[in-house]
mmCIF file of C-alpha atoms and ligand atoms in Angstrom:
data_model
loop_
_atom_site.group_PDB
_atom_site.id
_atom_site.type_symbol
_atom_site.label_atom_id
_atom_site.label_comp_id
_atom_site.label_asym_id
_atom_site.label_seq_id
_atom_site.Cartn_x
_atom_site.Cartn_y
_atom_site.Cartn_z
ATOM 1 C CA MET A 8 3.946 -19.551 3.536
ATOM 2 C CA GLU A 9 5.357 -20.108 0.028
ATOM 3 C CA VAL A 10 2.727 -19.062 -2.466
ATOM 4 C CA LEU A 11 4.824 -19.282 -5.758
ATOM 5 C CA SER A 12 7.713 -21.804 -6.217
ATOM 6 C CA ILE A 13 9.669 -22.081 -9.307
ATOM 7 C CA LYS A 14 12.446 -24.809 -9.687
ATOM 8 C CA ASN A 15 15.007 -25.201 -12.589
ATOM 9 C CA LEU A 16 12.574 -23.655 -15.234
ATOM 10 C CA SER A 17 13.882 -23.336 -18.584
ATOM 11 C CA LYS A 18 12.482 -22.243 -22.034
ATOM 12 C CA LYS A 19 13.842 -22.057 -25.521
ATOM 13 C CA PHE A 20 11.976 -20.872 -28.491
ATOM 14 C CA GLY A 21 11.966 -22.779 -31.584
ATOM 15 C CA LYS A 22 15.439 -23.376 -33.049
ATOM 16 C CA LYS A 23 17.145 -20.518 -31.060
ATOM 17 C CA LEU A 24 20.389 -21.356 -29.447
ATOM 18 C CA GLN A 25 19.921 -19.150 -26.512
ATOM 19 C CA TYR A 26 17.434 -19.849 -23.922
ATOM 20 C CA ALA A 27 14.867 -17.208 -23.251
ATOM 21 C CA VAL A 28 14.645 -18.413 -19.356
ATOM 22 C CA HIS A 29 17.419 -20.656 -18.237
ATOM 23 C CA ASN A 30 17.316 -22.799 -15.124
ATOM 24 C CA ALA A 31 15.122 -20.145 -12.949
ATOM 25 C CA ASN A 32 14.542 -20.651 -9.362
ATOM 26 C CA LEU A 33 12.360 -18.257 -7.574
ATOM 27 C CA SER A 34 10.062 -18.413 -4.340
ATOM 28 C CA LEU A 35 7.563 -15.903 -3.262
ATOM 29 C CA GLU A 36 6.199 -15.768 0.258
ATOM 30 C CA LYS A 37 2.573 -14.903 0.854
ATOM 31 C CA GLY A 38 2.070 -11.102 0.863
ATOM 32 C CA GLU A 39 5.257 -10.367 -0.882
ATOM 33 C CA LEU A 40 5.637 -7.898 -3.816
ATOM 34 C CA MET A 41 8.585 -8.797 -6.140
ATOM 35 C CA ALA A 42 9.940 -6.880 -8.825
ATOM 36 C CA LEU A 43 11.565 -8.835 -11.858
ATOM 37 C CA VAL A 44 14.087 -6.695 -13.555
ATOM 38 C CA GLY A 45 16.422 -6.854 -16.481
ATOM 39 C CA GLU A 46 17.012 -5.140 -19.710
ATOM 40 C CA SER A 47 15.094 -5.751 -22.736
ATOM 41 C CA GLY A 48 15.261 -9.323 -24.120
ATOM 42 C CA SER A 49 16.462 -10.956 -20.785
ATOM 43 C CA GLY A 50 13.375 -13.117 -20.492
ATOM 44 C CA LYS A 51 11.046 -11.277 -18.093
ATOM 45 C CA THR A 52 7.889 -11.517 -20.059
ATOM 46 C CA THR A 53 8.717 -15.058 -20.945
ATOM 47 C CA LEU A 54 9.009 -16.040 -17.118
ATOM 48 C CA LEU A 55 5.830 -14.205 -16.368
ATOM 49 C CA ARG A 56 3.992 -16.076 -19.432
ATOM 50 C CA LEU A 57 5.491 -19.358 -18.133
ATOM 51 C CA ILE A 58 4.003 -18.881 -14.671
ATOM 52 C CA ALA A 59 0.685 -17.787 -16.110
ATOM 53 C CA GLY A 60 0.490 -20.613 -18.579
ATOM 54 C CA PHE A 61 0.582 -18.869 -21.639
ATOM 55 C CA GLU A 62 3.946 -20.469 -22.686
ATOM 56 C CA GLU A 63 4.954 -24.109 -22.139
ATOM 57 C CA ALA A 64 8.074 -24.676 -20.280
ATOM 58 C CA ASP A 65 10.909 -27.112 -21.716
ATOM 59 C CA THR A 66 11.764 -28.273 -18.333
ATOM 60 C CA GLY A 67 11.300 -27.251 -14.676
ATOM 61 C CA GLU A 68 8.472 -27.051 -11.927
ATOM 62 C CA ILE A 69 6.016 -24.349 -10.898
ATOM 63 C CA SER A 70 3.815 -24.515 -7.875
ATOM 64 C CA ILE A 71 1.179 -21.948 -6.847
ATOM 65 C CA ASN A 72 -0.417 -22.119 -3.235
ATOM 66 C CA GLY A 73 1.278 -25.588 -2.844
ATOM 67 C CA ASP A 74 -0.342 -27.135 -5.892
ATOM 68 C CA LYS A 75 1.885 -28.184 -8.696
ATOM 69 C CA VAL A 76 0.959 -26.568 -11.818
ATOM 70 C CA VAL A 77 3.923 -27.444 -14.164
ATOM 71 C CA ASP A 78 6.313 -30.339 -14.260
ATOM 72 C CA ASP A 79 7.668 -32.914 -16.656
ATOM 73 C CA HIS A 80 4.322 -34.512 -17.093
ATOM 74 C CA LEU A 81 1.915 -31.622 -16.243
ATOM 75 C CA ASN A 82 0.771 -28.343 -17.666
ATOM 76 C CA ILE A 83 -2.232 -27.009 -15.994
ATOM 77 C CA LYS A 84 -4.317 -24.402 -18.170
ATOM 78 C CA PRO A 85 -3.869 -20.744 -17.373
ATOM 79 C CA GLU A 86 -7.603 -20.497 -16.201
ATOM 80 C CA LYS A 87 -7.034 -23.257 -13.621
ATOM 81 C CA ARG A 88 -3.766 -21.689 -12.133
ATOM 82 C CA LYS A 89 -5.232 -19.300 -9.570
ATOM 83 C CA ILE A 90 -3.461 -16.296 -11.188
ATOM 84 C CA GLY A 91 -4.498 -12.824 -11.853
ATOM 85 C CA MET A 92 -2.894 -10.967 -14.891
ATOM 86 C CA VAL A 93 -2.374 -7.171 -15.233
ATOM 87 C CA PHE A 94 -1.109 -6.507 -18.790
ATOM 88 C CA GLN A 95 1.167 -3.750 -19.983
ATOM 89 C CA ASP A 96 -1.667 -2.134 -22.064
ATOM 90 C CA TYR A 97 -4.301 -2.938 -19.242
ATOM 91 C CA ALA A 98 -6.326 -5.106 -21.788
ATOM 92 C CA LEU A 99 -9.707 -3.844 -20.567
ATOM 93 C CA PHE A 100 -12.694 -4.645 -22.574
ATOM 94 C CA PRO A 101 -13.741 -1.385 -24.283
ATOM 95 C CA HIS A 102 -17.477 -2.168 -24.452
ATOM 96 C CA PHE A 103 -17.836 -3.221 -20.896
ATOM 97 C CA THR A 104 -18.064 -0.870 -17.996
ATOM 98 C CA VAL A 105 -15.673 -0.840 -14.925
ATOM 99 C CA SER A 106 -18.178 -3.040 -13.104
ATOM 100 C CA GLU A 107 -18.552 -5.366 -15.955
ATOM 101 C CA ASN A 108 -14.769 -5.697 -16.483
ATOM 102 C CA ILE A 109 -14.496 -6.800 -13.043
ATOM 103 C CA ALA A 110 -17.248 -9.095 -13.258
ATOM 104 C CA PHE A 111 -15.691 -11.001 -16.020
ATOM 105 C CA GLY A 112 -13.373 -13.080 -13.929
ATOM 106 C CA LEU A 113 -15.709 -13.866 -11.177
ATOM 107 C CA SER A 114 -17.377 -17.298 -10.890
ATOM 108 C CA LYS A 115 -20.807 -17.596 -9.420
ATOM 109 C CA LYS A 116 -19.554 -20.651 -7.541
ATOM 110 C CA GLN A 117 -16.774 -18.772 -5.864
ATOM 111 C CA PHE A 118 -18.768 -15.539 -5.334
ATOM 112 C CA PRO A 119 -22.500 -15.995 -5.168
ATOM 113 C CA ASN A 120 -22.914 -12.424 -4.478
ATOM 114 C CA LYS A 121 -20.788 -10.855 -7.433
ATOM 115 C CA LYS A 122 -22.226 -7.329 -6.644
ATOM 116 C CA GLU A 123 -20.844 -7.303 -3.300
ATOM 117 C CA ARG A 124 -17.251 -8.500 -4.519
ATOM 118 C CA ILE A 125 -17.075 -6.023 -7.297
ATOM 119 C CA SER A 126 -18.184 -3.224 -4.786
ATOM 120 C CA GLU A 127 -15.509 -4.402 -2.508
ATOM 121 C CA VAL A 128 -12.637 -4.157 -4.845
ATOM 122 C CA LEU A 129 -13.801 -1.113 -6.253
ATOM 123 C CA GLU A 130 -13.432 0.414 -2.749
ATOM 124 C CA MET A 131 -9.959 -1.070 -2.611
ATOM 125 C CA VAL A 132 -8.831 0.602 -5.711
ATOM 126 C CA GLY A 133 -10.679 3.933 -4.905
ATOM 127 C CA LEU A 134 -13.048 3.862 -7.865
ATOM 128 C CA LYS A 135 -16.516 3.305 -6.246
ATOM 129 C CA SER A 136 -17.919 6.133 -8.086
ATOM 130 C CA PHE A 137 -16.679 4.955 -11.526
ATOM 131 C CA ALA A 138 -18.487 1.722 -11.658
ATOM 132 C CA ASN A 139 -20.567 2.533 -14.730
ATOM 133 C CA ARG A 140 -17.942 4.507 -16.864
ATOM 134 C CA TYR A 141 -16.356 2.966 -19.766
ATOM 135 C CA PRO A 142 -12.605 2.490 -19.925
ATOM 136 C CA GLN A 143 -12.182 5.303 -22.676
ATOM 137 C CA ASN A 144 -13.528 7.727 -20.155
ATOM 138 C CA LEU A 145 -10.894 6.963 -17.430
ATOM 139 C CA SER A 146 -7.304 8.374 -17.160
ATOM 140 C CA GLY A 147 -4.326 6.066 -17.576
ATOM 141 C CA GLY A 148 -3.590 5.761 -13.972
ATOM 142 C CA GLN A 149 -7.570 4.844 -13.389
ATOM 143 C CA GLN A 150 -7.418 2.245 -16.108
ATOM 144 C CA GLN A 151 -4.408 0.819 -14.493
ATOM 145 C CA ARG A 152 -6.443 0.471 -11.113
ATOM 146 C CA VAL A 153 -9.564 -1.173 -12.866
ATOM 147 C CA ALA A 154 -7.097 -3.755 -14.410
ATOM 148 C CA LEU A 155 -5.746 -4.300 -10.938
ATOM 149 C CA ALA A 156 -9.168 -4.651 -9.606
ATOM 150 C CA ARG A 157 -10.128 -7.195 -12.196
ATOM 151 C CA ALA A 158 -6.980 -9.265 -11.250
ATOM 152 C CA LEU A 159 -7.581 -9.005 -7.486
ATOM 153 C CA ALA A 160 -11.413 -9.766 -7.544
ATOM 154 C CA PRO A 161 -11.280 -13.611 -7.803
ATOM 155 C CA GLN A 162 -8.547 -13.392 -4.994
ATOM 156 C CA PRO A 163 -5.922 -15.368 -6.954
ATOM 157 C CA GLY A 164 -2.619 -17.076 -5.371
ATOM 158 C CA VAL A 165 -0.500 -14.593 -7.283
ATOM 159 C CA ILE A 166 -0.843 -11.431 -9.303
ATOM 160 C CA LEU A 167 1.413 -10.879 -12.401
ATOM 161 C CA LEU A 168 1.954 -7.642 -13.732
ATOM 162 C CA ASP A 169 3.912 -6.970 -16.973
ATOM 163 C CA GLU A 170 5.499 -3.552 -17.130
ATOM 164 C CA PRO A 171 2.580 -1.995 -15.162
ATOM 165 C CA PHE A 172 4.269 1.493 -15.192
ATOM 166 C CA SER A 173 5.744 1.904 -18.444
ATOM 167 C CA ASN A 174 2.617 3.723 -20.307
ATOM 168 C CA LEU A 175 2.707 6.393 -17.590
ATOM 169 C CA ASP A 176 4.490 9.675 -17.836
ATOM 170 C CA ALA A 177 7.124 10.293 -15.083
ATOM 171 C CA VAL A 178 4.991 12.579 -12.698
ATOM 172 C CA LEU A 179 1.949 10.044 -12.905
ATOM 173 C CA LYS A 180 4.340 7.130 -12.639
ATOM 174 C CA ASP A 181 5.657 8.130 -9.085
ATOM 175 C CA GLN A 182 1.919 8.401 -7.801
ATOM 176 C CA VAL A 183 0.740 5.397 -9.446
ATOM 177 C CA ARG A 184 3.753 3.109 -8.270
ATOM 178 C CA GLU A 185 2.819 4.133 -4.671
ATOM 179 C CA GLU A 186 -0.913 3.516 -5.205
ATOM 180 C CA VAL A 187 -0.327 0.260 -6.858
ATOM 181 C CA ARG A 188 1.898 -0.949 -3.951
ATOM 182 C CA ASN A 189 -0.723 0.187 -1.420
ATOM 183 C CA ILE A 190 -3.579 -1.452 -3.142
ATOM 184 C CA ILE A 191 -1.482 -4.921 -3.337
ATOM 185 C CA LYS A 192 -0.605 -4.687 0.317
ATOM 186 C CA LYS A 193 -4.155 -3.631 1.477
ATOM 187 C CA ALA A 194 -5.406 -6.676 -0.389
ATOM 188 C CA GLY A 195 -2.950 -9.032 1.031
ATOM 189 C CA ALA A 196 -2.054 -10.147 -2.475
ATOM 190 C CA THR A 197 1.148 -11.829 -3.428
ATOM 191 C CA ALA A 198 2.482 -10.218 -6.484
ATOM 192 C CA LEU A 199 5.351 -10.339 -9.203
ATOM 193 C CA PHE A 200 5.904 -7.355 -11.447
ATOM 194 C CA VAL A 201 8.078 -6.970 -14.516
ATOM 195 C CA THR A 202 9.910 -3.701 -15.011
ATOM 196 C CA HIS A 203 13.048 -2.517 -16.909
ATOM 197 C CA ASP A 204 13.248 0.587 -14.801
ATOM 198 C CA MET A 205 15.449 0.060 -11.593
ATOM 199 C CA ARG A 206 13.686 2.973 -9.832
ATOM 200 C CA ASP A 207 10.421 1.090 -9.869
ATOM 201 C CA ALA A 208 12.130 -2.011 -8.497
ATOM 202 C CA LEU A 209 14.150 -0.101 -5.851
ATOM 203 C CA SER A 210 11.027 2.086 -4.605
ATOM 204 C CA SER A 211 8.354 -0.367 -4.538
ATOM 205 C CA ALA A 212 9.391 -3.849 -4.286
ATOM 206 C CA ASP A 213 9.824 -6.021 -1.092
ATOM 207 C CA ARG A 214 12.392 -8.145 -2.937
ATOM 208 C CA ILE A 215 13.854 -7.714 -6.513
ATOM 209 C CA ALA A 216 14.987 -10.542 -8.981
ATOM 210 C CA ILE A 217 17.315 -9.568 -11.592
ATOM 211 C CA LEU A 218 17.565 -11.465 -14.911
ATOM 212 C CA LYS A 219 20.232 -11.508 -17.614
ATOM 213 C CA ASP A 220 20.116 -13.459 -20.865
ATOM 214 C CA GLY A 221 17.466 -15.627 -19.039
ATOM 215 C CA LYS A 222 19.227 -16.371 -15.939
ATOM 216 C CA ILE A 223 18.631 -14.956 -12.573
ATOM 217 C CA GLN A 224 21.567 -13.169 -11.323
ATOM 218 C CA GLN A 225 20.596 -12.471 -8.048
ATOM 219 C CA VAL A 226 17.457 -12.082 -5.556
ATOM 220 C CA GLY A 227 17.255 -9.816 -2.499
ATOM 221 C CA THR A 228 15.917 -6.733 -0.880
ATOM 222 C CA PRO A 229 16.495 -3.492 -2.879
ATOM 223 C CA ARG A 230 19.099 -2.720 -0.337
ATOM 224 C CA GLU A 231 20.918 -5.928 -0.701
ATOM 225 C CA LEU A 232 21.005 -5.749 -4.587
ATOM 226 C CA TYR A 233 22.091 -1.992 -4.385
ATOM 227 C CA GLU A 234 24.702 -2.429 -1.585
ATOM 228 C CA LYS A 235 25.774 -6.074 -2.072
ATOM 229 C CA PRO A 236 25.453 -6.734 -5.793
ATOM 230 C CA ARG A 237 26.852 -10.207 -6.709
ATOM 231 C CA ASN A 238 28.434 -9.302 -9.783
ATOM 232 C CA LEU A 239 29.219 -6.177 -11.944
ATOM 233 C CA TYR A 240 26.282 -6.788 -14.052
ATOM 234 C CA VAL A 241 23.943 -6.418 -11.105
ATOM 235 C CA ALA A 242 25.959 -3.607 -9.667
ATOM 236 C CA ASN A 243 25.802 -1.617 -12.988
ATOM 237 C CA PHE A 244 22.048 -2.094 -13.311
ATOM 238 C CA PHE A 245 21.284 -0.227 -10.019
ATOM 239 C CA GLY A 246 23.466 2.714 -10.817
ATOM 240 C CA LYS A 247 27.251 3.797 -11.396
ATOM 241 C CA ILE A 248 29.689 1.760 -9.534
ATOM 242 C CA ASN A 249 33.573 1.931 -9.358
ATOM 243 C CA ALA A 250 34.945 -1.693 -9.946
ATOM 244 C CA MET A 251 38.934 -2.051 -9.375
ATOM 245 C CA ASN A 252 41.082 -5.091 -9.450
ATOM 246 C CA ALA A 253 42.731 -5.543 -6.223
ATOM 247 C CA THR A 254 45.087 -8.065 -4.391
ATOM 248 C CA ALA A 255 43.761 -8.906 -0.843
ATOM 249 C CA ALA A 256 46.631 -9.376 1.603
ATOM 250 C CA ASP A 257 47.214 -8.917 5.246
ATOM 251 C CA GLY A 258 43.797 -7.429 5.876
ATOM 252 C CA SER A 259 44.029 -4.931 2.993
ATOM 253 C CA TYR A 260 43.225 -4.435 -0.551
ATOM 254 C CA LYS A 261 46.330 -3.657 -2.458
ATOM 255 C CA LEU A 262 45.721 -1.490 -5.611
ATOM 256 C CA LYS A 263 48.425 -0.400 -7.931
ATOM 257 C CA SER A 264 48.416 2.989 -6.531
ATOM 258 C CA GLY A 265 47.960 2.281 -2.767
ATOM 259 C CA THR A 266 46.344 0.339 -0.207
ATOM 260 C CA ILE A 267 42.887 0.383 1.401
ATOM 261 C CA HIS A 268 42.126 -1.193 4.757
ATOM 262 C CA ALA A 269 39.523 -4.154 4.643
ATOM 263 C CA VAL A 270 36.920 -3.957 7.377
ATOM 264 C CA ASN A 271 36.057 -7.828 6.651
ATOM 265 C CA PRO A 272 39.343 -9.171 5.407
ATOM 266 C CA PRO A 273 38.749 -11.508 2.640
ATOM 267 C CA LYS A 274 40.957 -14.512 1.833
ATOM 268 C CA ASN A 275 44.302 -13.514 0.326
ATOM 269 C CA GLY A 276 44.197 -13.500 -3.572
ATOM 270 C CA GLU A 277 43.158 -11.480 -6.727
ATOM 271 C CA LEU A 278 39.810 -9.910 -6.398
ATOM 272 C CA LEU A 279 37.448 -7.480 -8.088
ATOM 273 C CA ILE A 280 36.317 -4.779 -5.416
ATOM 274 C CA ALA A 281 33.623 -2.243 -5.986
ATOM 275 C CA ILE A 282 32.409 1.006 -4.465
ATOM 276 C CA ARG A 283 29.592 3.253 -5.331
ATOM 277 C CA PRO A 284 30.338 6.951 -6.086
ATOM 278 C CA GLU A 285 28.731 8.294 -2.926
ATOM 279 C CA ASN A 286 31.054 6.103 -0.637
ATOM 280 C CA ILE A 287 34.279 8.035 -1.715
ATOM 281 C CA ASP A 288 35.179 11.191 0.161
ATOM 282 C CA ILE A 289 36.838 14.080 -1.869
ATOM 283 C CA SER A 290 39.200 16.594 -0.409
ATOM 284 C CA LEU A 291 41.714 19.175 -1.332
ATOM 285 C CA LYS A 292 44.181 18.094 1.442
ATOM 286 C CA PRO A 293 45.683 14.753 1.701
ATOM 287 C CA SER A 294 45.039 12.407 4.877
ATOM 288 C CA THR A 295 46.589 9.213 5.949
ATOM 289 C CA ASP A 296 44.462 6.902 3.949
ATOM 290 C CA SER A 297 43.820 9.116 0.987
ATOM 291 C CA PHE A 298 44.755 8.499 -2.636
ATOM 292 C CA GLU A 299 45.926 11.365 -4.818
ATOM 293 C CA ALA A 300 43.932 11.825 -8.039
ATOM 294 C CA LYS A 301 43.623 14.164 -10.854
ATOM 295 C CA VAL A 302 40.323 15.528 -11.915
ATOM 296 C CA VAL A 303 39.544 14.612 -15.469
ATOM 297 C CA LEU A 304 35.783 15.829 -15.762
ATOM 298 C CA ALA A 305 33.661 17.547 -13.142
ATOM 299 C CA GLN A 306 29.925 17.777 -13.944
ATOM 300 C CA TYR A 307 27.548 20.046 -11.760
ATOM 301 C CA PHE A 308 24.186 18.647 -11.135
ATOM 302 C CA GLY A 309 22.770 21.206 -8.601
ATOM 303 C CA ASP A 310 22.529 18.839 -5.544
ATOM 304 C CA HIS A 311 25.708 17.252 -6.158
ATOM 305 C CA GLN A 312 28.718 17.166 -8.519
ATOM 306 C CA GLN A 313 29.968 14.207 -10.403
ATOM 307 C CA VAL A 314 33.816 14.122 -10.417
ATOM 308 C CA HIS A 315 35.700 11.689 -12.745
ATOM 309 C CA ALA A 316 39.250 11.483 -11.534
ATOM 310 C CA ASP A 317 42.286 9.162 -12.208
ATOM 311 C CA ILE A 318 44.213 7.532 -9.392
ATOM 312 C CA GLY A 319 47.369 6.564 -11.153
ATOM 313 C CA ALA A 320 46.769 3.053 -12.673
ATOM 314 C CA GLU A 321 43.269 2.550 -11.344
ATOM 315 C CA ALA A 322 41.814 4.658 -14.127
ATOM 316 C CA HIS A 323 38.652 6.742 -13.808
ATOM 317 C CA ILE A 324 37.067 6.660 -10.483
ATOM 318 C CA VAL A 325 33.568 8.268 -10.387
ATOM 319 C CA ILE A 326 32.694 10.250 -7.062
ATOM 320 C CA HIS A 327 29.690 11.992 -5.936
ATOM 321 C CA ALA A 328 30.766 15.062 -4.192
ATOM 322 C CA HIS A 329 28.430 17.317 -2.054
ATOM 323 C CA GLU A 330 31.131 19.893 -1.210
ATOM 324 C CA LYS A 331 30.551 23.625 -1.688
ATOM 325 C CA ILE A 332 33.662 23.740 -3.617
ATOM 326 C CA LEU A 333 33.456 23.356 -7.510
ATOM 327 C CA PHE A 334 35.897 21.085 -8.874
ATOM 328 C CA HIS A 335 37.653 21.452 -12.236
ATOM 329 C CA LYS A 336 39.555 19.525 -14.832
ATOM 330 C CA GLY A 337 43.182 19.222 -14.006
ATOM 331 C CA ASP A 338 42.606 19.726 -10.035
ATOM 332 C CA THR A 339 44.515 17.672 -7.783
ATOM 333 C CA ILE A 340 42.291 16.035 -5.179
ATOM 334 C CA TYR A 341 42.687 13.385 -2.471
ATOM 335 C CA LEU A 342 40.092 10.441 -2.182
ATOM 336 C CA THR A 343 39.315 8.456 0.644
ATOM 337 C CA PHE A 344 37.424 5.217 0.142
ATOM 338 C CA ASN A 345 34.820 4.343 2.852
ATOM 339 C CA ALA A 346 36.087 0.764 3.721
ATOM 340 C CA GLU A 347 33.005 -0.235 5.029
ATOM 341 C CA LYS A 348 31.314 0.155 1.894
ATOM 342 C CA ILE A 349 33.791 -1.790 -0.223
ATOM 343 C CA HIS A 350 32.209 -4.724 -1.618
ATOM 344 C CA VAL A 351 33.812 -7.904 -3.293
ATOM 345 C CA LEU A 352 32.219 -8.943 -6.548
ATOM 346 C CA ASP A 353 31.946 -12.235 -8.103
ATOM 347 C CA THR A 354 33.980 -12.604 -11.207
ATOM 348 C CA CYS A 355 32.839 -16.022 -12.258
ATOM 349 C CA TRP A 356 30.152 -14.283 -14.470
ATOM 350 C CA TYR A 357 30.738 -11.603 -16.988
ATOM 351 C CA PRO A 358 34.341 -10.871 -16.161
ATOM 352 C CA GLY A 359 34.434 -9.212 -19.602
ATOM 353 C CA LEU A 360 32.549 -6.373 -18.271
ATOM 354 C CA VAL A 361 35.698 -5.134 -16.294
ATOM 355 C CA SER A 362 36.801 -1.915 -17.743
HETATM 356 N N1 ADP C 30 7.341 -16.139 -29.063
HETATM 357 C C1 ADP C 30 8.742 -15.919 -29.170
HETATM 358 N N2 ADP C 30 9.148 -16.588 -30.157
HETATM 359 C C2 ADP C 30 10.683 -16.462 -30.502
HETATM 360 N N3 ADP C 30 11.455 -15.879 -29.459
HETATM 361 C C3 ADP C 30 10.899 -15.168 -28.518
HETATM 362 C C4 ADP C 30 9.489 -15.245 -28.233
HETATM 363 N N4 ADP C 30 9.355 -14.481 -27.232
HETATM 364 C C5 ADP C 30 10.362 -14.080 -26.637
HETATM 365 N N5 ADP C 30 11.371 -14.564 -27.483
HETATM 366 C C6 ADP C 30 12.794 -14.290 -27.331
HETATM 367 O O1 ADP C 30 13.070 -14.594 -25.916
HETATM 368 C C7 ADP C 30 14.006 -13.636 -25.386
HETATM 369 C C8 ADP C 30 13.318 -13.111 -24.194
HETATM 370 O O2 ADP C 30 12.244 -12.192 -24.454
HETATM 371 P P1 ADP C 30 11.389 -11.707 -23.573
HETATM 372 O O3 ADP C 30 10.904 -12.454 -22.519
HETATM 373 O O4 ADP C 30 10.220 -11.114 -24.282
HETATM 374 O O5 ADP C 30 12.413 -10.520 -22.668
HETATM 375 P P2 ADP C 30 11.877 -9.154 -21.848
HETATM 376 O O6 ADP C 30 10.467 -9.186 -21.599
HETATM 377 O O7 ADP C 30 13.012 -9.223 -20.956
HETATM 378 O O8 ADP C 30 12.194 -7.980 -22.859
HETATM 379 C C9 ADP C 30 14.255 -12.537 -26.379
HETATM 380 O O9 ADP C 30 15.472 -13.228 -27.065
HETATM 381 C C10 ADP C 30 13.160 -12.888 -27.400
HETATM 382 O O10 ADP C 30 13.770 -12.461 -28.575
HETATM 383 MG MG1 MG C 31 8.928 -7.759 -21.863
#
């Protein structure tokens, strides 16, 4: 069942030329945890605030649990939208205890027995013995869980979390990320969380939506976005990728310096192909499909080496090498591209990013 539906949603602030959110389409299924990623200023917070009703859309539609909350003639108030919000700084009431914070959003009508519901959600977030504490006497991770409990308590249709992990240090972050995911899953909640960190998105989300300049570039599972990015922007957001101009002909990709067999031959023509550094084999001996290359930089990282090499005209290929041998600048090496992992990118958007 579709719990959140966004159609052609746009928002421009004041007299700005650029849209903060431009023609966004997004759909969340019941129980789904989606990450909204993008660099700073890409429109993540604005999209979240539009869904919550803290900003008014210029055009477009939003439905929650099948009920329209925004269209050309409608703009339902935030408190009537069945949305739970977890803010970046948690926004707990400092003079309220944990229980009182959670009680705040609970109506007598929906929960005649408030105490029971508070106890249920405290159990869910593992803070039963903290019910009477004040927020300042809790760790960052615990405050985060109180904010989550407060958002979950009224059983909203969707929970929105803005940068939920950005105030936590790296060690705590790994742990809290897992906890937050487990709590949301256990509650059966549907949630959309904003993050600028691709690691948060890849490791926690069921699906990811990636924004650039207010436009959604791609929506898919972490694996789809990492392995089959639609364009170079998406590809680079999730880590290093080698992009090369190629000509597709006779079931192969022809590069200036050689030919790579295509596993799923595309239509003949000019293409932009891409391959991640871990999908290139490196050897000191040539083989039938290998490209001769010259090492220009080799960096040792303990568990792998990052080797930068030139293969004739296709300058600067980056390879992750796990071999025991250490590579050095000036070495002649032989590269074999894992043909199955070559992916064709869309050049319609951001062709200027090709280096
Ligand atoms: N209240 C506002 N007034 C004017 N411009 C805004 C406002 N909020 C956001 N913007 C602009 O909208 C764009 C998207 O911002 P934002 O949604 O905060 O991005 P993100 O959360 O991805 O960093 C930016 O260019 C930002 O300057
Ligand atoms: Mg933001």
